[in-house]
Amino acid sequence: MSHERLQMIPVVKSLPAEGSSADKFRARKPSQAEAEAAIRTLILWAGDDPSREGLVDTPRRVAEAFREYFKGYGEDPSEILDRVFEEVEGYQDMILVRDIPFHSHCEHHMAPFFGKAHIGYYPAKGVVGLSKLARIVDLYARRLQTQETMTAQIATAIEETLEPRGIAVLIEAEHMCMTMRGVQKQGSTTLTTQYRGLFRDDPAEQVRFFTMVKSPGL
Ligand SMILES: [Zn+2]
């Protein structure tokens, strides 16, 4: 009997690990005036007059809006997921939170993309409050993102804190950079998934997750 075995190694796209570039990046934060000046430049670049009445306060408003759009940079997932409930009367089955709405911005065009996230996991050492999962989605959505990275980051954050037996994340989203420019594919949706633990090992679990996500609402 040969000791050499050909192992099937799944091809996994390498994604930046949680906490890699974005969290370590510490540039000098520009002042509000500098941010507003940059937006005035973009208005000129678009072909309009930043000093006309309708646009004169726009740089200030856009700079303020950016604080909201990108507030996920200042947040720590382990603080959101710090409280784990261990008393669940032996509950072992899948916990699924579906239809978590989110709004994000693609890192290639800074155009919005938005949709719904669905998270399923099999608890091991405990469960978290359901609203915490929605906050984790929001934390990663409020950064410059790709849908693939965001899907992996959500799975990793939950995996590292909850250490579940398995975690599945499905994100469906519409990208305005696809709808408004380039190929202009109106209404097309992009789906991304991450399966970890028993979801990765057992395709039947992936089917069960997907069926529960797509089953009619109550
Ligand atoms: Zn884009």
mmCIF file with all atom_site columns, N, CA and C in Angstrom, residues 131-180:
data_model
loop_
_atom_site.group_PDB
_atom_site.id
_atom_site.type_symbol
_atom_site.label_atom_id
_atom_site.label_alt_id
_atom_site.label_comp_id
_atom_site.label_asym_id
_atom_site.label_entity_id
_atom_site.label_seq_id
_atom_site.pdbx_PDB_ins_code
_atom_site.Cartn_x
_atom_site.Cartn_y
_atom_site.Cartn_z
_atom_site.occupancy
_atom_site.B_iso_or_equiv
_atom_site.pdbx_formal_charge
_atom_site.auth_seq_id
_atom_site.auth_comp_id
_atom_site.auth_asym_id
_atom_site.auth_atom_id
_atom_site.pdbx_PDB_model_num
ATOM 1   N N  . SER A 1 131 ? -29.345 40.571 17.236  1.00 0.00 ? 131 SER A N  1
ATOM 2   C CA . SER A 1 131 ? -29.061 41.893 16.675  1.00 0.00 ? 131 SER A CA 1
ATOM 3   C C  . SER A 1 131 ? -27.559 42.116 16.499  1.00 0.00 ? 131 SER A C  1
ATOM 4   N N  . LYS A 1 132 ? -26.745 41.347 17.244  1.00 0.00 ? 132 LYS A N  1
ATOM 5   C CA . LYS A 1 132 ? -25.291 41.497 17.128  1.00 0.00 ? 132 LYS A CA 1
ATOM 6   C C  . LYS A 1 132 ? -24.815 41.101 15.738  1.00 0.00 ? 132 LYS A C  1
ATOM 7   N N  . LEU A 1 133 ? -25.453 40.093 15.161  1.00 0.00 ? 133 LEU A N  1
ATOM 8   C CA . LEU A 1 133 ? -25.039 39.662 13.826  1.00 0.00 ? 133 LEU A CA 1
ATOM 9   C C  . LEU A 1 133 ? -25.325 40.758 12.804  1.00 0.00 ? 133 LEU A C  1
ATOM 10  N N  . ALA A 1 134 ? -26.452 41.441 12.988  1.00 0.00 ? 134 ALA A N  1
ATOM 11  C CA . ALA A 1 134 ? -26.766 42.561 12.092  1.00 0.00 ? 134 ALA A CA 1
ATOM 12  C C  . ALA A 1 134 ? -25.741 43.681 12.259  1.00 0.00 ? 134 ALA A C  1
ATOM 13  N N  . ARG A 1 135 ? -25.274 43.891 13.478  1.00 0.00 ? 135 ARG A N  1
ATOM 14  C CA . ARG A 1 135 ? -24.270 44.946 13.708  1.00 0.00 ? 135 ARG A CA 1
ATOM 15  C C  . ARG A 1 135 ? -22.920 44.589 13.091  1.00 0.00 ? 135 ARG A C  1
ATOM 16  N N  . ILE A 1 136 ? -22.600 43.293 13.098  1.00 0.00 ? 136 ILE A N  1
ATOM 17  C CA . ILE A 1 136 ? -21.358 42.849 12.446  1.00 0.00 ? 136 ILE A CA 1
ATOM 18  C C  . ILE A 1 136 ? -21.418 43.102 10.937  1.00 0.00 ? 136 ILE A C  1
ATOM 19  N N  . VAL A 1 137 ? -22.574 42.808 10.346  1.00 0.00 ? 137 VAL A N  1
ATOM 20  C CA . VAL A 1 137 ? -22.747 43.078 8.911   1.00 0.00 ? 137 VAL A CA 1
ATOM 21  C C  . VAL A 1 137 ? -22.546 44.565 8.644   1.00 0.00 ? 137 VAL A C  1
ATOM 22  N N  . ASP A 1 138 ? -23.155 45.399 9.482   1.00 0.00 ? 138 ASP A N  1
ATOM 23  C CA . ASP A 1 138 ? -23.068 46.845 9.317   1.00 0.00 ? 138 ASP A CA 1
ATOM 24  C C  . ASP A 1 138 ? -21.627 47.352 9.453   1.00 0.00 ? 138 ASP A C  1
ATOM 25  N N  . LEU A 1 139 ? -20.905 46.809 10.421  1.00 0.00 ? 139 LEU A N  1
ATOM 26  C CA . LEU A 1 139 ? -19.515 47.218 10.657  1.00 0.00 ? 139 LEU A CA 1
ATOM 27  C C  . LEU A 1 139 ? -18.672 47.043 9.384   1.00 0.00 ? 139 LEU A C  1
ATOM 28  N N  . TYR A 1 140 ? -18.825 45.889 8.731   1.00 0.00 ? 140 TYR A N  1
ATOM 29  C CA . TYR A 1 140 ? -18.021 45.646 7.538   1.00 0.00 ? 140 TYR A CA 1
ATOM 30  C C  . TYR A 1 140 ? -18.586 46.340 6.306   1.00 0.00 ? 140 TYR A C  1
ATOM 31  N N  . ALA A 1 141 ? -19.933 46.558 6.281   1.00 0.00 ? 141 ALA A N  1
ATOM 32  C CA . ALA A 1 141 ? -20.528 47.252 5.134   1.00 0.00 ? 141 ALA A CA 1
ATOM 33  C C  . ALA A 1 141 ? -20.090 48.712 5.105   1.00 0.00 ? 141 ALA A C  1
ATOM 34  N N  . ARG A 1 142 ? -19.868 49.295 6.282   1.00 0.00 ? 142 ARG A N  1
ATOM 35  C CA . ARG A 1 142 ? -19.530 50.725 6.330   1.00 0.00 ? 142 ARG A CA 1
ATOM 36  C C  . ARG A 1 142 ? -18.020 50.931 6.209   1.00 0.00 ? 142 ARG A C  1
ATOM 37  N N  . ARG A 1 143 ? -17.472 50.291 5.197   1.00 0.00 ? 143 ARG A N  1
ATOM 38  C CA . ARG A 1 143 ? -16.077 50.473 4.799   1.00 0.00 ? 143 ARG A CA 1
ATOM 39  C C  . ARG A 1 143 ? -16.046 50.390 3.280   1.00 0.00 ? 143 ARG A C  1
ATOM 40  N N  . LEU A 1 144 ? -14.926 50.742 2.687   1.00 0.00 ? 144 LEU A N  1
ATOM 41  C CA . LEU A 1 144 ? -14.770 50.482 1.256   1.00 0.00 ? 144 LEU A CA 1
ATOM 42  C C  . LEU A 1 144 ? -14.555 48.989 1.098   1.00 0.00 ? 144 LEU A C  1
ATOM 43  N N  . GLN A 1 145 ? -15.352 48.364 0.254   1.00 0.00 ? 145 GLN A N  1
ATOM 44  C CA . GLN A 1 145 ? -15.419 46.914 0.276   1.00 0.00 ? 145 GLN A CA 1
ATOM 45  C C  . GLN A 1 145 ? -15.452 46.295 -1.112  1.00 0.00 ? 145 GLN A C  1
ATOM 46  N N  . THR A 1 146 ? -15.139 45.008 -1.150  1.00 0.00 ? 146 THR A N  1
ATOM 47  C CA . THR A 1 146 ? -15.651 44.157 -2.215  1.00 0.00 ? 146 THR A CA 1
ATOM 48  C C  . THR A 1 146 ? -16.626 43.212 -1.530  1.00 0.00 ? 146 THR A C  1
ATOM 49  N N  . GLN A 1 147 ? -17.585 42.744 -2.290  1.00 0.00 ? 147 GLN A N  1
ATOM 50  C CA . GLN A 1 147 ? -18.585 41.848 -1.702  1.00 0.00 ? 147 GLN A CA 1
ATOM 51  C C  . GLN A 1 147 ? -17.935 40.553 -1.215  1.00 0.00 ? 147 GLN A C  1
ATOM 52  N N  . GLU A 1 148 ? -16.923 40.084 -1.956  1.00 0.00 ? 148 GLU A N  1
ATOM 53  C CA . GLU A 1 148 ? -16.242 38.846 -1.574  1.00 0.00 ? 148 GLU A CA 1
ATOM 54  C C  . GLU A 1 148 ? -15.514 39.011 -0.234  1.00 0.00 ? 148 GLU A C  1
ATOM 55  N N  . THR A 1 149 ? -14.778 40.118 -0.108  1.00 0.00 ? 149 THR A N  1
ATOM 56  C CA . THR A 1 149 ? -14.037 40.356 1.141   1.00 0.00 ? 149 THR A CA 1
ATOM 57  C C  . THR A 1 149 ? -14.989 40.474 2.312   1.00 0.00 ? 149 THR A C  1
ATOM 58  N N  . MET A 1 150 ? -16.064 41.233 2.125   1.00 0.00 ? 150 MET A N  1
ATOM 59  C CA . MET A 1 150 ? -17.026 41.451 3.203   1.00 0.00 ? 150 MET A CA 1
ATOM 60  C C  . MET A 1 150 ? -17.628 40.124 3.670   1.00 0.00 ? 150 MET A C  1
ATOM 61  N N  . THR A 1 151 ? -17.944 39.243 2.723   1.00 0.00 ? 151 THR A N  1
ATOM 62  C CA . THR A 1 151 ? -18.520 37.945 3.060   1.00 0.00 ? 151 THR A CA 1
ATOM 63  C C  . THR A 1 151 ? -17.539 37.142 3.926   1.00 0.00 ? 151 THR A C  1
ATOM 64  N N  . ALA A 1 152 ? -16.271 37.151 3.522   1.00 0.00 ? 152 ALA A N  1
ATOM 65  C CA . ALA A 1 152 ? -15.257 36.407 4.279   1.00 0.00 ? 152 ALA A CA 1
ATOM 66  C C  . ALA A 1 152 ? -15.004 37.039 5.646   1.00 0.00 ? 152 ALA A C  1
ATOM 67  N N  . GLN A 1 153 ? -14.986 38.370 5.712   1.00 0.00 ? 153 GLN A N  1
ATOM 68  C CA . GLN A 1 153 ? -14.721 39.042 6.990   1.00 0.00 ? 153 GLN A CA 1
ATOM 69  C C  . GLN A 1 153 ? -15.818 38.755 8.018   1.00 0.00 ? 153 GLN A C  1
ATOM 70  N N  . ILE A 1 154 ? -17.063 38.736 7.567   1.00 0.00 ? 154 ILE A N  1
ATOM 71  C CA . ILE A 1 154 ? -18.174 38.444 8.480   1.00 0.00 ? 154 ILE A CA 1
ATOM 72  C C  . ILE A 1 154 ? -18.023 37.016 9.020   1.00 0.00 ? 154 ILE A C  1
ATOM 73  N N  . ALA A 1 155 ? -17.730 36.076 8.116   1.00 0.00 ? 155 ALA A N  1
ATOM 74  C CA . ALA A 1 155 ? -17.556 34.679 8.546   1.00 0.00 ? 155 ALA A CA 1
ATOM 75  C C  . ALA A 1 155 ? -16.406 34.560 9.543   1.00 0.00 ? 155 ALA A C  1
ATOM 76  N N  . THR A 1 156 ? -15.291 35.228 9.269   1.00 0.00 ? 156 THR A N  1
ATOM 77  C CA . THR A 1 156 ? -14.121 35.140 10.151  1.00 0.00 ? 156 THR A CA 1
ATOM 78  C C  . THR A 1 156 ? -14.393 35.752 11.514  1.00 0.00 ? 156 THR A C  1
ATOM 79  N N  . ALA A 1 157 ? -15.050 36.906 11.538  1.00 0.00 ? 157 ALA A N  1
ATOM 80  C CA . ALA A 1 157 ? -15.329 37.571 12.824  1.00 0.00 ? 157 ALA A CA 1
ATOM 81  C C  . ALA A 1 157 ? -16.182 36.668 13.713  1.00 0.00 ? 157 ALA A C  1
ATOM 82  N N  . ILE A 1 158 ? -17.179 36.022 13.136  1.00 0.00 ? 158 ILE A N  1
ATOM 83  C CA . ILE A 1 158 ? -18.066 35.156 13.926  1.00 0.00 ? 158 ILE A CA 1
ATOM 84  C C  . ILE A 1 158 ? -17.346 33.862 14.302  1.00 0.00 ? 158 ILE A C  1
ATOM 85  N N  . GLU A 1 159 ? -16.554 33.356 13.374  1.00 0.00 ? 159 GLU A N  1
ATOM 86  C CA . GLU A 1 159 ? -15.800 32.130 13.633  1.00 0.00 ? 159 GLU A CA 1
ATOM 87  C C  . GLU A 1 159 ? -14.829 32.321 14.809  1.00 0.00 ? 159 GLU A C  1
ATOM 88  N N  . GLU A 1 160 ? -14.130 33.450 14.815  1.00 0.00 ? 160 GLU A N  1
ATOM 89  C CA . GLU A 1 160 ? -13.109 33.665 15.841  1.00 0.00 ? 160 GLU A CA 1
ATOM 90  C C  . GLU A 1 160 ? -13.709 33.945 17.217  1.00 0.00 ? 160 GLU A C  1
ATOM 91  N N  . THR A 1 161 ? -14.872 34.566 17.263  1.00 0.00 ? 161 THR A N  1
ATOM 92  C CA . THR A 1 161 ? -15.449 34.894 18.570  1.00 0.00 ? 161 THR A CA 1
ATOM 93  C C  . THR A 1 161 ? -16.307 33.768 19.117  1.00 0.00 ? 161 THR A C  1
ATOM 94  N N  . LEU A 1 162 ? -17.170 33.221 18.269  1.00 0.00 ? 162 LEU A N  1
ATOM 95  C CA . LEU A 1 162 ? -18.137 32.223 18.741  1.00 0.00 ? 162 LEU A CA 1
ATOM 96  C C  . LEU A 1 162 ? -17.610 30.802 18.663  1.00 0.00 ? 162 LEU A C  1
ATOM 97  N N  . GLU A 1 163 ? -16.593 30.605 17.823  1.00 0.00 ? 163 GLU A N  1
ATOM 98  C CA . GLU A 1 163 ? -16.075 29.265 17.548  1.00 0.00 ? 163 GLU A CA 1
ATOM 99  C C  . GLU A 1 163 ? -17.198 28.248 17.320  1.00 0.00 ? 163 GLU A C  1
ATOM 100 N N  . PRO A 1 164 ? -18.074 28.529 16.368  1.00 0.00 ? 164 PRO A N  1
ATOM 101 C CA . PRO A 1 164 ? -19.193 27.619 16.112  1.00 0.00 ? 164 PRO A CA 1
ATOM 102 C C  . PRO A 1 164 ? -18.718 26.358 15.402  1.00 0.00 ? 164 PRO A C  1
ATOM 103 N N  . ARG A 1 165 ? -19.583 25.332 15.361  1.00 0.00 ? 165 ARG A N  1
ATOM 104 C CA . ARG A 1 165 ? -19.216 24.112 14.630  1.00 0.00 ? 165 ARG A CA 1
ATOM 105 C C  . ARG A 1 165 ? -19.229 24.354 13.130  1.00 0.00 ? 165 ARG A C  1
ATOM 106 N N  . GLY A 1 166 ? -20.003 25.330 12.734  1.00 0.00 ? 166 GLY A N  1
ATOM 107 C CA . GLY A 1 166 ? -20.023 25.684 11.312  1.00 0.00 ? 166 GLY A CA 1
ATOM 108 C C  . GLY A 1 166 ? -20.644 27.056 11.139  1.00 0.00 ? 166 GLY A C  1
ATOM 109 N N  . ILE A 1 167 ? -20.213 27.731 10.097  1.00 0.00 ? 167 ILE A N  1
ATOM 110 C CA . ILE A 1 167 ? -20.814 29.037 9.792   1.00 0.00 ? 167 ILE A CA 1
ATOM 111 C C  . ILE A 1 167 ? -20.985 29.193 8.288   1.00 0.00 ? 167 ILE A C  1
ATOM 112 N N  . ALA A 1 168 ? -22.138 29.723 7.908   1.00 0.00 ? 168 ALA A N  1
ATOM 113 C CA . ALA A 1 168 ? -22.433 29.976 6.501   1.00 0.00 ? 168 ALA A CA 1
ATOM 114 C C  . ALA A 1 168 ? -22.864 31.428 6.358   1.00 0.00 ? 168 ALA A C  1
ATOM 115 N N  . VAL A 1 169 ? -22.299 32.101 5.375   1.00 0.00 ? 169 VAL A N  1
ATOM 116 C CA . VAL A 1 169 ? -22.686 33.489 5.095   1.00 0.00 ? 169 VAL A CA 1
ATOM 117 C C  . VAL A 1 169 ? -23.012 33.584 3.611   1.00 0.00 ? 169 VAL A C  1
ATOM 118 N N  . LEU A 1 170 ? -24.187 34.125 3.327   1.00 0.00 ? 170 LEU A N  1
ATOM 119 C CA . LEU A 1 170 ? -24.597 34.364 1.936   1.00 0.00 ? 170 LEU A CA 1
ATOM 120 C C  . LEU A 1 170 ? -24.954 35.841 1.808   1.00 0.00 ? 170 LEU A C  1
ATOM 121 N N  . ILE A 1 171 ? -24.373 36.492 0.820   1.00 0.00 ? 171 ILE A N  1
ATOM 122 C CA . ILE A 1 171 ? -24.708 37.897 0.575   1.00 0.00 ? 171 ILE A CA 1
ATOM 123 C C  . ILE A 1 171 ? -25.212 38.023 -0.860  1.00 0.00 ? 171 ILE A C  1
ATOM 124 N N  . GLU A 1 172 ? -26.351 38.694 -1.002  1.00 0.00 ? 172 GLU A N  1
ATOM 125 C CA . GLU A 1 172 ? -26.840 39.017 -2.339  1.00 0.00 ? 172 GLU A CA 1
ATOM 126 C C  . GLU A 1 172 ? -26.925 40.531 -2.444  1.00 0.00 ? 172 GLU A C  1
ATOM 127 N N  . ALA A 1 173 ? -26.384 41.074 -3.527  1.00 0.00 ? 173 ALA A N  1
ATOM 128 C CA . ALA A 1 173 ? -26.287 42.523 -3.611  1.00 0.00 ? 173 ALA A CA 1
ATOM 129 C C  . ALA A 1 173 ? -26.387 43.010 -5.047  1.00 0.00 ? 173 ALA A C  1
ATOM 130 N N  . GLU A 1 174 ? -26.843 44.247 -5.157  1.00 0.00 ? 174 GLU A N  1
ATOM 131 C CA . GLU A 1 174 ? -26.838 44.942 -6.440  1.00 0.00 ? 174 GLU A CA 1
ATOM 132 C C  . GLU A 1 174 ? -25.777 46.036 -6.376  1.00 0.00 ? 174 GLU A C  1
ATOM 133 N N  . HIS A 1 175 ? -24.955 46.111 -7.416  1.00 0.00 ? 175 HIS A N  1
ATOM 134 C CA . HIS A 1 175 ? -23.840 47.059 -7.448  1.00 0.00 ? 175 HIS A CA 1
ATOM 135 C C  . HIS A 1 175 ? -24.162 48.207 -8.392  1.00 0.00 ? 175 HIS A C  1
ATOM 136 N N  . MET A 1 176 ? -24.198 49.425 -7.851  1.00 0.00 ? 176 MET A N  1
ATOM 137 C CA . MET A 1 176 ? -24.517 50.572 -8.700  1.00 0.00 ? 176 MET A CA 1
ATOM 138 C C  . MET A 1 176 ? -23.447 50.807 -9.761  1.00 0.00 ? 176 MET A C  1
ATOM 139 N N  . CYS A 1 177 ? -22.210 50.380 -9.495  1.00 0.00 ? 177 CYS A N  1
ATOM 140 C CA . CYS A 1 177 ? -21.181 50.559 -10.525 1.00 0.00 ? 177 CYS A CA 1
ATOM 141 C C  . CYS A 1 177 ? -21.455 49.656 -11.731 1.00 0.00 ? 177 CYS A C  1
ATOM 142 N N  . MET A 1 178 ? -22.230 48.573 -11.530 1.00 0.00 ? 178 MET A N  1
ATOM 143 C CA . MET A 1 178 ? -22.633 47.746 -12.671 1.00 0.00 ? 178 MET A CA 1
ATOM 144 C C  . MET A 1 178 ? -23.899 48.299 -13.324 1.00 0.00 ? 178 MET A C  1
ATOM 145 N N  . THR A 1 179 ? -24.775 48.868 -12.505 1.00 0.00 ? 179 THR A N  1
ATOM 146 C CA . THR A 1 179 ? -26.060 49.342 -13.017 1.00 0.00 ? 179 THR A CA 1
ATOM 147 C C  . THR A 1 179 ? -25.911 50.668 -13.751 1.00 0.00 ? 179 THR A C  1
ATOM 148 N N  . MET A 1 180 ? -25.055 51.561 -13.235 1.00 0.00 ? 180 MET A N  1
ATOM 149 C CA . MET A 1 180 ? -25.008 52.938 -13.740 1.00 0.00 ? 180 MET A CA 1
ATOM 150 C C  . MET A 1 180 ? -23.909 53.180 -14.757 1.00 0.00 ? 180 MET A C  1
#
